[in-house]
Tab-separated table of C-alpha atoms in Angstrom:
chain	number	residue	atom	x	y	z
A	1	PHE	CA	-6.809	20.810	21.104
A	2	GLY	CA	-9.486	19.418	23.384
A	3	HIS	CA	-13.078	20.604	23.685
A	4	GLU	CA	-12.312	23.780	21.743
A	5	MET	CA	-11.981	21.565	18.640
A	6	ARG	CA	-15.530	20.237	18.947
A	7	LYS	CA	-16.820	23.283	17.067
A	8	TYR	CA	-15.184	21.948	13.917
A	9	PHE	CA	-16.999	18.609	14.129
A	10	LEU	CA	-20.599	17.535	13.743
A	11	PHE	CA	-21.358	15.770	17.014
A	12	GLU	CA	-24.747	16.034	18.661
A	13	GLU	CA	-24.661	18.276	21.715
A	14	GLY	CA	-23.436	16.270	24.673
A	15	TYR	CA	-22.277	13.244	22.677
A	16	VAL	CA	-18.794	12.073	23.692
A	17	ASN	CA	-17.099	10.190	20.855
A	18	LEU	CA	-14.761	7.752	22.604
A	19	ASN	CA	-14.651	5.239	19.735
A	20	HIS	CA	-13.167	7.266	16.884
A	21	GLY	CA	-11.253	4.184	15.744
A	22	SER	CA	-14.231	2.244	14.398
A	23	PHE	CA	-15.723	4.665	11.889
A	24	GLY	CA	-13.857	7.952	12.264
A	25	THR	CA	-15.478	11.310	11.600
A	26	TYR	CA	-14.702	14.447	9.628
A	27	ALA	CA	-14.599	18.191	10.172
A	28	ARG	CA	-17.049	20.792	8.885
A	29	PRO	CA	-14.731	22.103	6.132
A	30	VAL	CA	-14.414	18.547	4.822
A	31	ARG	CA	-18.203	18.158	5.026
A	32	ASP	CA	-18.524	21.288	2.888
A	33	ALA	CA	-16.152	19.829	0.280
A	34	LEU	CA	-18.090	16.553	0.277
A	35	ARG	CA	-21.442	18.289	-0.232
A	36	ASP	CA	-19.947	20.462	-2.990
A	37	PHE	CA	-18.790	17.423	-4.958
A	38	GLN	CA	-22.154	15.731	-4.469
A	39	ASP	CA	-23.966	18.886	-5.608
A	40	ARG	CA	-21.803	19.095	-8.720
A	41	ALA	CA	-22.564	15.493	-9.552
A	42	GLU	CA	-26.288	16.247	-9.365
A	43	ALA	CA	-26.081	19.564	-11.215
A	44	THR	CA	-24.395	18.047	-14.289
A	45	PRO	CA	-24.220	14.270	-13.762
A	46	ASP	CA	-22.555	13.114	-16.984
A	47	PRO	CA	-20.030	15.950	-17.406
A	48	PHE	CA	-18.961	15.688	-13.764
A	49	ILE	CA	-18.738	11.900	-13.550
A	50	ARG	CA	-17.153	11.360	-16.949
A	51	PHE	CA	-14.757	14.305	-17.167
A	52	GLU	CA	-14.298	16.262	-13.920
A	53	TYR	CA	-14.289	13.306	-11.524
A	54	PRO	CA	-11.166	11.639	-13.058
A	55	ARG	CA	-9.256	14.916	-12.795
A	56	ARG	CA	-10.299	15.445	-9.179
A	57	LEU	CA	-9.483	11.833	-8.399
A	58	ASP	CA	-5.948	12.324	-9.698
A	59	GLU	CA	-5.568	15.361	-7.433
A	60	SER	CA	-6.477	13.204	-4.429
A	61	ARG	CA	-4.118	10.449	-5.555
A	62	GLN	CA	-1.296	12.961	-5.877
A	63	ALA	CA	-1.992	14.344	-2.393
A	64	MET	CA	-2.058	10.858	-0.886
A	65	ALA	CA	1.093	9.808	-2.731
A	66	ARG	CA	2.996	12.778	-1.302
A	67	PHE	CA	1.624	12.018	2.158
A	68	LEU	CA	2.827	8.400	1.976
A	69	ASN	CA	6.069	9.132	0.082
A	70	VAL	CA	5.392	6.915	-2.940
A	71	PRO	CA	4.906	7.547	-6.687
A	72	VAL	CA	1.376	8.533	-7.654
A	73	GLU	CA	1.305	5.639	-10.152
A	74	GLU	CA	1.243	3.248	-7.177
A	75	ILE	CA	-1.818	4.737	-5.448
A	76	VAL	CA	-5.526	4.036	-6.030
A	77	PHE	CA	-8.626	4.193	-3.824
A	78	VAL	CA	-11.111	1.563	-2.697
A	79	PRO	CA	-14.064	1.867	-0.275
A	80	ASN	CA	-12.366	0.182	2.696
A	81	ALA	CA	-9.460	-1.974	3.791
A	82	THR	CA	-11.469	-5.206	3.595
A	83	THR	CA	-12.098	-4.580	-0.110
A	84	ALA	CA	-8.378	-4.233	-0.790
A	85	VAL	CA	-7.487	-7.376	1.182
A	86	ASN	CA	-10.074	-9.261	-0.873
A	87	THR	CA	-8.708	-7.707	-4.065
A	88	VAL	CA	-5.199	-8.973	-3.371
A	89	LEU	CA	-6.135	-12.488	-2.277
A	90	ARG	CA	-8.635	-13.011	-5.107
A	91	ASN	CA	-6.128	-11.868	-7.737
A	92	LEU	CA	-3.330	-14.184	-6.684
A	93	THR	CA	-3.019	-17.631	-8.218
A	94	PHE	CA	-2.280	-20.305	-5.619
A	95	LYS	CA	-0.640	-23.668	-6.286
A	96	GLU	CA	-0.951	-26.834	-4.240
A	97	GLY	CA	0.884	-26.503	-0.946
A	98	GLU	CA	1.109	-22.693	-0.974
A	99	LYS	CA	-0.100	-21.026	2.186
A	100	ILE	CA	-1.487	-17.742	3.466
A	101	ALA	CA	0.102	-16.781	6.784
A	102	TYR	CA	-1.530	-14.489	9.327
A	103	PHE	CA	-1.811	-13.746	13.039
A	104	SER	CA	-4.603	-14.815	15.376
A	105	THR	CA	-5.475	-11.142	15.958
A	106	ILE	CA	-6.318	-10.587	12.276
A	107	TYR	CA	-9.451	-8.523	11.601
A	108	GLY	CA	-12.440	-10.887	11.507
A	109	ALA	CA	-13.579	-10.071	7.963
A	110	CYS	CA	-10.053	-10.665	6.672
A	111	GLU	CA	-9.819	-14.047	8.372
A	112	LYS	CA	-13.115	-15.021	6.753
A	113	THR	CA	-11.672	-13.939	3.421
A	114	VAL	CA	-8.721	-16.265	4.001
A	115	GLU	CA	-11.168	-19.059	4.843
A	116	TYR	CA	-13.055	-18.417	1.600
A	117	ILE	CA	-9.856	-18.482	-0.452
A	118	THR	CA	-8.803	-21.782	1.125
A	119	GLU	CA	-12.239	-23.237	0.325
A	120	THR	CA	-12.193	-22.193	-3.336
A	121	THR	CA	-8.507	-22.457	-4.331
A	122	PRO	CA	-5.612	-24.835	-3.568
A	123	ALA	CA	-4.352	-22.355	-0.951
A	124	GLU	CA	-3.982	-23.373	2.685
A	125	SER	CA	-3.651	-21.153	5.737
A	126	VAL	CA	-1.285	-21.099	8.686
A	127	LYS	CA	-1.593	-18.885	11.741
A	128	VAL	CA	0.632	-17.448	14.467
A	129	GLU	CA	-1.366	-18.188	17.622
A	130	TYR	CA	-0.721	-15.917	20.571
A	131	THR	CA	-2.358	-13.910	23.333
A	132	TYR	CA	-1.366	-10.345	24.170
A	133	PRO	CA	0.706	-8.990	25.764
A	134	VAL	CA	3.852	-10.274	24.003
A	135	SER	CA	7.146	-8.614	23.150
A	136	ASP	CA	7.935	-7.432	19.633
A	137	ASP	CA	11.002	-9.690	19.571
A	138	TRP	CA	8.908	-12.744	20.415
A	139	MET	CA	6.350	-11.920	17.736
A	140	VAL	CA	8.926	-11.365	15.017
A	141	GLN	CA	10.761	-14.584	15.864
A	142	GLU	CA	7.543	-16.631	15.880
A	143	PHE	CA	6.704	-15.136	12.498
A	144	ARG	CA	10.136	-15.933	11.071
A	145	ASP	CA	9.871	-19.510	12.355
A	146	LEU	CA	6.444	-19.852	10.735
A	147	LEU	CA	7.728	-18.621	7.372
A	148	GLN	CA	10.704	-20.950	7.528
A	149	ALA	CA	8.579	-23.998	8.377
A	150	ASN	CA	5.931	-23.465	5.698
A	151	LYS	CA	5.620	-22.774	1.975
A	152	VAL	CA	4.061	-19.326	2.419
A	153	LYS	CA	3.060	-17.333	-0.655
A	154	ILE	CA	1.679	-14.288	1.156
A	155	ALA	CA	1.518	-13.081	4.756
A	156	ILE	CA	-1.044	-10.671	6.209
A	157	PHE	CA	-0.373	-8.500	9.258
A	158	ASP	CA	-1.625	-5.262	10.785
A	159	THR	CA	0.002	-1.955	11.587
A	160	VAL	CA	-2.302	-1.587	14.589
A	161	VAL	CA	-4.541	-4.493	15.580
A	162	SER	CA	-8.232	-3.673	15.770
A	163	LEU	CA	-9.200	-5.659	18.884
A	164	PRO	CA	-7.359	-5.224	21.135
A	165	GLY	CA	-6.067	-1.932	19.758
A	166	LEU	CA	-2.302	-2.484	19.892
A	167	ARG	CA	0.596	-1.650	17.597
A	168	MET	CA	2.400	-4.472	15.801
A	169	PRO	CA	6.081	-4.386	14.748
A	170	PHE	CA	4.906	-4.271	11.149
A	171	GLU	CA	8.144	-2.782	9.796
A	172	ARG	CA	10.102	-5.790	11.073
A	173	LEU	CA	7.456	-8.205	9.828
A	174	ALA	CA	7.689	-6.710	6.335
A	175	GLU	CA	11.459	-7.114	6.478
A	176	ALA	CA	11.058	-10.757	7.500
A	177	CYS	CA	8.838	-11.315	4.463
A	178	ARG	CA	11.432	-9.812	2.124
A	179	GLU	CA	14.156	-12.017	3.583
A	180	ALA	CA	11.970	-15.116	3.143
A	181	SER	CA	10.794	-14.140	-0.394
A	182	VAL	CA	7.194	-14.022	0.841
A	183	LEU	CA	4.671	-11.455	-0.369
A	184	SER	CA	3.600	-9.041	2.383
A	185	LEU	CA	0.074	-7.634	2.689
A	186	VAL	CA	-0.061	-4.895	5.321
A	187	ASP	CA	-3.532	-4.247	6.695
A	188	ALA	CA	-3.086	-0.663	7.844
A	189	ALA	CA	-6.788	-0.135	8.513
A	190	HIS	CA	-5.511	1.869	11.483
A	191	GLY	CA	-2.646	3.493	9.649
A	192	VAL	CA	-2.965	6.770	7.769
A	193	GLY	CA	-3.474	9.553	10.306
A	194	HIS	CA	-2.917	7.169	13.224
A	195	ILE	CA	0.813	6.431	13.027
A	196	PRO	CA	3.591	7.808	10.806
A	197	LEU	CA	3.624	5.854	7.539
A	198	ASP	CA	6.380	6.006	4.912
A	199	LEU	CA	5.421	3.349	2.389
A	200	ARG	CA	8.593	3.815	0.356
A	201	ALA	CA	10.678	2.959	3.418
A	202	LEU	CA	8.312	0.144	4.428
A	203	SER	CA	8.589	-1.425	0.961
A	204	ALA	CA	5.766	-3.909	1.517
A	205	ASP	CA	4.275	-5.715	-1.458
A	206	PHE	CA	0.716	-4.538	-0.828
A	207	THR	CA	-0.549	-1.993	1.701
A	208	VAL	CA	-4.069	-0.805	2.372
A	209	SER	CA	-5.090	1.863	4.841
A	210	ASN	CA	-8.494	3.242	5.664
A	211	VAL	CA	-8.431	6.995	5.252
A	212	HIS	CA	-11.882	7.573	6.730
A	213	LYS	CA	-10.870	6.325	10.196
A	214	TRP	CA	-8.139	8.723	11.302
A	215	LEU	CA	-7.527	11.325	8.563
A	216	PHE	CA	-10.934	13.072	8.799
A	217	VAL	CA	-12.073	11.874	5.363
A	218	PRO	CA	-15.735	10.848	4.844
A	219	ARG	CA	-16.660	7.151	4.747
A	220	GLY	CA	-15.788	5.024	2.937
A	221	CYS	CA	-12.333	5.706	1.603
A	222	ALA	CA	-9.166	3.637	1.739
A	223	VAL	CA	-5.856	4.012	-0.056
A	224	PHE	CA	-4.496	0.917	-1.801
A	225	HIS	CA	-0.763	0.922	-2.524
A	226	VAL	CA	0.756	-1.535	-4.955
A	227	PRO	CA	4.383	-0.937	-6.003
A	228	LEU	CA	5.067	-0.998	-9.744
A	229	ARG	CA	6.888	-4.314	-9.334
A	230	ASN	CA	3.664	-6.037	-8.247
A	231	GLN	CA	0.982	-4.354	-10.332
A	232	HIS	CA	0.976	-7.196	-12.844
A	233	LEU	CA	-0.393	-9.396	-10.043
A	234	ILE	CA	-3.519	-7.244	-9.620
A	235	ARG	CA	-5.368	-7.823	-12.885
A	236	SER	CA	-8.848	-6.919	-11.640
A	237	SER	CA	-10.567	-4.574	-9.249
A	238	LEU	CA	-13.296	-5.933	-6.969
A	239	PRO	CA	-15.818	-6.095	-8.504
A	240	THR	CA	-14.321	-6.503	-11.946
A	241	SER	CA	-15.219	-3.440	-13.973
A	242	HIS	CA	-14.359	-1.408	-17.068
A	243	GLY	CA	-10.629	-1.275	-16.403
A	244	PHE	CA	-10.126	-5.036	-16.649
A	245	GLU	CA	-8.077	-6.193	-19.637
A	246	PRO	CA	-8.937	-9.775	-20.676
A	247	LEU	CA	-6.144	-11.980	-21.945
A	248	PRO	CA	-5.897	-11.807	-25.730
A	249	ILE	CA	-7.597	-14.694	-27.559
A	250	ALA	CA	-7.177	-15.121	-31.292
A	251	GLY	CA	-10.311	-14.123	-33.173
A	252	LYS	CA	-12.030	-12.590	-30.157
A	253	LYS	CA	-13.118	-8.957	-30.501
A	254	GLU	CA	-11.870	-6.387	-28.020
A	255	LEU	CA	-14.506	-5.353	-25.471
A	256	VAL	CA	-15.810	-1.795	-25.738
A	257	ARG	CA	-15.573	0.516	-22.717
A	258	PRO	CA	-18.749	2.589	-22.313
A	259	ILE	CA	-16.867	5.066	-20.121
A	260	PRO	CA	-13.458	6.251	-21.349
A	261	LEU	CA	-10.743	5.734	-18.745
A	262	VAL	CA	-7.719	7.974	-18.430
A	263	GLY	CA	-4.420	7.223	-16.774
A	264	GLU	CA	-0.915	6.157	-17.524
A	265	SER	CA	-1.182	2.542	-16.356
A	266	ALA	CA	-3.587	-0.376	-16.522
A	267	PHE	CA	-3.449	-0.574	-12.721
A	268	VAL	CA	-4.677	2.987	-12.264
A	269	GLN	CA	-7.376	2.579	-14.911
A	270	ASN	CA	-8.567	-0.622	-13.252
A	271	PHE	CA	-9.658	1.267	-10.136
A	272	GLN	CA	-10.781	4.535	-11.708
A	273	PHE	CA	-14.419	3.649	-12.254
A	274	VAL	CA	-15.634	0.535	-10.419
A	275	GLY	CA	-19.381	0.669	-10.864
A	276	THR	CA	-21.677	3.545	-9.955
A	277	ILE	CA	-21.373	4.555	-6.311
A	278	ASP	CA	-20.873	7.864	-4.554
A	279	ASN	CA	-17.111	8.317	-4.850
A	280	SER	CA	-17.183	11.829	-3.384
A	281	PRO	CA	-15.206	10.751	-0.273
A	282	TYR	CA	-12.213	9.942	-2.509
A	283	LEU	CA	-12.147	13.565	-3.639
A	284	CYS	CA	-12.083	15.004	-0.104
A	285	ILE	CA	-8.504	14.079	0.769
A	286	PRO	CA	-7.038	17.493	-0.187
A	287	ALA	CA	-9.650	19.220	2.002
A	288	ALA	CA	-8.898	16.895	4.932
A	289	LEU	CA	-5.145	17.457	4.646
A	290	LYS	CA	-5.695	21.211	4.434
A	291	PHE	CA	-7.731	21.130	7.649
A	292	ARG	CA	-5.102	19.045	9.416
A	293	ASN	CA	-2.296	21.364	8.334
A	294	GLU	CA	-3.890	24.807	8.574
A	295	VAL	CA	-6.258	24.352	11.522
A	296	CYS	CA	-4.620	21.526	13.476
A	297	GLY	CA	-0.979	22.436	12.901
A	298	GLY	CA	0.141	19.328	11.012
A	299	GLU	CA	0.558	15.600	11.503
A	300	GLU	CA	3.230	15.661	14.184
A	301	ARG	CA	1.212	17.982	16.396
A	302	ILE	CA	-1.952	15.882	15.974
A	303	MET	CA	-0.222	12.583	16.684
A	304	THR	CA	1.774	13.915	19.631
A	305	TYR	CA	-1.383	15.178	21.325
A	306	CYS	CA	-3.336	11.998	20.649
A	307	ARG	CA	-0.551	9.589	21.659
A	308	THR	CA	-0.029	11.489	24.900
A	309	LEU	CA	-3.758	11.587	25.584
A	310	ALA	CA	-4.142	7.853	24.883
A	311	LYS	CA	-1.416	6.997	27.400
A	312	GLU	CA	-2.795	9.384	30.031
A	313	ALA	CA	-6.328	8.110	29.438
A	314	GLY	CA	-5.273	4.493	29.877
A	315	GLU	CA	-3.431	5.262	33.087
A	316	ARG	CA	-6.234	7.400	34.516
A	317	VAL	CA	-9.113	5.076	33.636
A	318	SER	CA	-7.283	1.973	34.894
A	319	LYS	CA	-6.515	3.755	38.162
A	320	LEU	CA	-10.143	4.825	38.615
A	321	LEU	CA	-11.293	1.267	37.871
A	322	SER	CA	-8.496	-0.321	39.943
A	323	THR	CA	-7.459	-2.444	36.963
A	324	ASP	CA	-4.653	-2.249	34.390
A	325	VAL	CA	-3.726	-1.277	30.821
A	326	MET	CA	-2.808	-3.922	28.262
A	327	ASP	CA	0.847	-3.491	27.244
A	328	ASN	CA	4.158	-5.345	27.101
A	329	GLU	CA	7.258	-4.640	29.191
A	330	GLU	CA	8.801	-2.588	26.366
A	331	LYS	CA	5.658	-0.395	26.137
A	332	THR	CA	5.667	-0.739	22.338
A	333	LEU	CA	2.101	-2.034	22.050
A	334	THR	CA	0.659	1.281	23.203
A	335	ASP	CA	2.662	3.406	20.751
A	336	CYS	CA	-0.587	4.303	19.017
A	337	LEU	CA	-3.818	6.207	19.632
A	338	PHE	CA	-5.614	3.420	21.524
A	339	ALA	CA	-5.706	2.442	25.195
A	340	ASN	CA	-7.071	-0.957	26.245
A	341	VAL	CA	-8.206	-1.023	29.869
A	342	ARG	CA	-9.426	-4.090	31.735
A	343	LEU	CA	-12.895	-3.733	33.201
A	344	PRO	CA	-13.551	-4.470	36.900
A	345	LEU	CA	-15.306	-7.758	36.183
A	346	ALA	CA	-14.039	-11.144	37.366
A	347	ARG	CA	-11.814	-13.229	35.080
A	348	GLN	CA	-13.850	-16.085	33.636
A	349	PRO	CA	-12.955	-19.773	33.333
A	350	LYS	CA	-11.713	-21.024	29.955
A	351	ASP	CA	-14.974	-22.904	29.353
A	352	VAL	CA	-17.255	-19.915	29.938
A	353	GLY	CA	-20.313	-20.030	27.687
A	354	LEU	CA	-20.309	-17.894	24.557
A	355	SER	CA	-23.948	-16.966	25.116
A	356	GLU	CA	-23.134	-15.480	28.498
A	357	VAL	CA	-20.117	-13.578	27.136
A	358	ALA	CA	-22.184	-12.195	24.269
A	359	ALA	CA	-25.046	-11.182	26.567
A	360	ILE	CA	-22.773	-9.239	28.913
A	361	THR	CA	-20.827	-7.587	26.093
A	362	GLN	CA	-24.019	-6.580	24.336
A	363	PHE	CA	-25.523	-5.250	27.548
A	364	LEU	CA	-22.482	-3.081	28.207
A	365	THR	CA	-22.224	-1.664	24.694
A	366	ARG	CA	-25.870	-1.282	23.702
A	367	THR	CA	-27.255	-0.051	27.024
A	368	MET	CA	-24.338	2.315	27.487
A	369	ALA	CA	-24.973	3.813	24.038
A	370	GLN	CA	-28.683	4.161	24.732
A	371	GLU	CA	-28.345	5.789	28.153
A	372	SER	CA	-25.026	7.648	28.246
A	373	LYS	CA	-24.611	9.507	24.915
A	374	THR	CA	-21.397	7.700	24.082
A	375	PHE	CA	-20.131	4.417	22.676
A	376	MET	CA	-17.185	2.470	24.009
A	377	GLN	CA	-15.775	-0.598	22.255
A	378	ILE	CA	-16.080	-3.493	24.721
A	379	MET	CA	-14.342	-6.803	24.024
A	380	PHE	CA	-13.875	-10.129	25.763
A	381	TYR	CA	-10.218	-11.084	25.477
A	382	ASP	CA	-8.047	-13.509	27.439
A	383	ASP	CA	-10.981	-14.410	29.711
A	384	CYS	CA	-11.586	-10.774	30.699
A	385	TRP	CA	-13.633	-7.833	29.530
A	386	TRP	CA	-11.748	-4.804	28.224
A	387	VAL	CA	-12.609	-1.401	26.828
A	388	ARG	CA	-10.729	0.017	23.851
A	389	LEU	CA	-10.531	3.805	24.107
A	390	SER	CA	-9.646	6.107	21.188
A	391	ALA	CA	-7.794	9.394	21.670
A	392	MET	CA	-8.561	12.294	19.352
A	393	ILE	CA	-7.997	16.049	19.138
A	394	TYR	CA	-11.538	16.935	20.283
A	395	LEU	CA	-11.183	14.965	23.543
A	396	GLU	CA	-9.611	15.817	26.918
A	397	ILE	CA	-8.626	13.741	29.932
A	398	LYS	CA	-11.887	14.880	31.589
A	399	ASP	CA	-13.815	12.844	28.996
A	400	PHE	CA	-12.007	9.679	29.999
A	401	GLU	CA	-12.485	10.358	33.710
A	402	TRP	CA	-16.200	10.641	32.975
A	403	ALA	CA	-15.999	7.422	30.936
A	404	ALA	CA	-14.471	5.601	33.896
A	405	GLY	CA	-17.494	6.515	36.007
A	406	VAL	CA	-19.860	5.266	33.293
A	407	LEU	CA	-17.943	2.005	32.980
A	408	LYS	CA	-17.893	1.452	36.724
A	409	ASP	CA	-21.656	1.955	36.920
A	410	PHE	CA	-22.454	-0.437	34.080
A	411	CYS	CA	-20.082	-3.088	35.380
A	412	GLU	CA	-21.892	-2.950	38.725
A	413	ARG	CA	-25.218	-3.341	36.923
A	414	ALA	CA	-23.810	-6.343	35.062
A	415	ARG	CA	-22.700	-7.900	38.354
A	416	GLU	CA	-26.255	-7.483	39.619
A	417	GLY	CA	-27.470	-9.548	36.662
A	418	GLU	CA	-29.175	-6.825	34.624
A	419	TYR	CA	-27.740	-8.356	31.427
A	420	LEU	CA	-30.047	-11.369	31.938
A	421	LYS	CA	-33.198	-9.391	31.124
A	422	GLY	CA	-34.825	-10.602	27.940
A	423	HIS	CA	-32.643	-13.700	27.606
A	424	GLY	CA	-34.807	-16.231	29.451
A	425	GLU	CA	-33.192	-19.470	30.597
A	426	GLY	CA	-30.750	-19.606	27.679
A	427	VAL	CA	-28.204	-17.442	29.498
A	428	ALA	CA	-26.764	-18.359	32.885
A	429	ARG	CA	-25.765	-15.922	35.593
A	430	LEU	CA	-21.998	-15.572	35.892
A	431	THR	CA	-19.964	-14.585	38.937
A	432	LEU	CA	-18.712	-11.129	37.970
């Protein structure tokens, strides 16, 4: 692992990919599989899309089901985790007083989905408010207290939070939901390929995981797991398409399907053909798993290298910046492939202006990307600026030492007020 692995990937010469977690990437053998499927679809469009695609899709579903240790009948694909979260919440029927529970670190698009549902249905929302770092025990107890004090229909929580990139005790949260008879929706956007996942053991009610982020599958591809016991709750894909079965109404003719769907269950058929898009990424899962097993040596080897590198990177970068890594006393938050390091910029007062925060954050991210052939995820959290670093098999500790120098330089430029250029009088100069 390390720079020797770069030959398998498609990066521009000199580009250092320190933000794998946002969009992922894939290896050349997977690229070849993707192009082959796309070429087949163009060579014989109707035969491929109507007849070969469903067969290939089932092969990918079978591979993913084995990987996650669940029956293939419980696995379908959607473009991304946000789509699946929307699919679940828009399929559920909410009664007056029923609530959607979630944590304040929920992914932004998912929180907006909750807001939309509460605007358009009787559902209400309730949130666990907190600021990292916290202990797993504290988080689980706060969650249990929230469920006990409210009429919660469904709770949403992450495997690994996006910003800041920290692991949640999702297994214990799922258990708390079962004990409280609350539906659990696990947003494992950072799940497959990032942490070990056994969905049979987890036994959540709904789980979605992006596959394009960490498994080396092309964008966009996410696996959506719904156990057999809950499939009756998911009547429609998003958007509603050919697999939807309307409720029977006396005298109403059955709708004709222009494209025949195959599959043993209504749930599987619902997600087999959801409008015309390029579904080639769904078919690349076997190729990605083959690369990970035959070239990389398997999941345990990949994750061991990346977890170790993430911890070493966090320690090294924080030392070079004379700052610290975000973690709790138990060190459970960093049991993942991210490291969150505080930048050497002054802590800001609680009433700091959002315009100033946005200007500095944008300066750091955009200018860094334009000048340094890299991208680092910068965030403003708990009155400080942080960088979220992603570890991956094509990186070495040298890359993060270089990143520390880049960060130090841009923080100094921010302190000198360079972020004010182009903003006029609308942005004030902060003491950094």
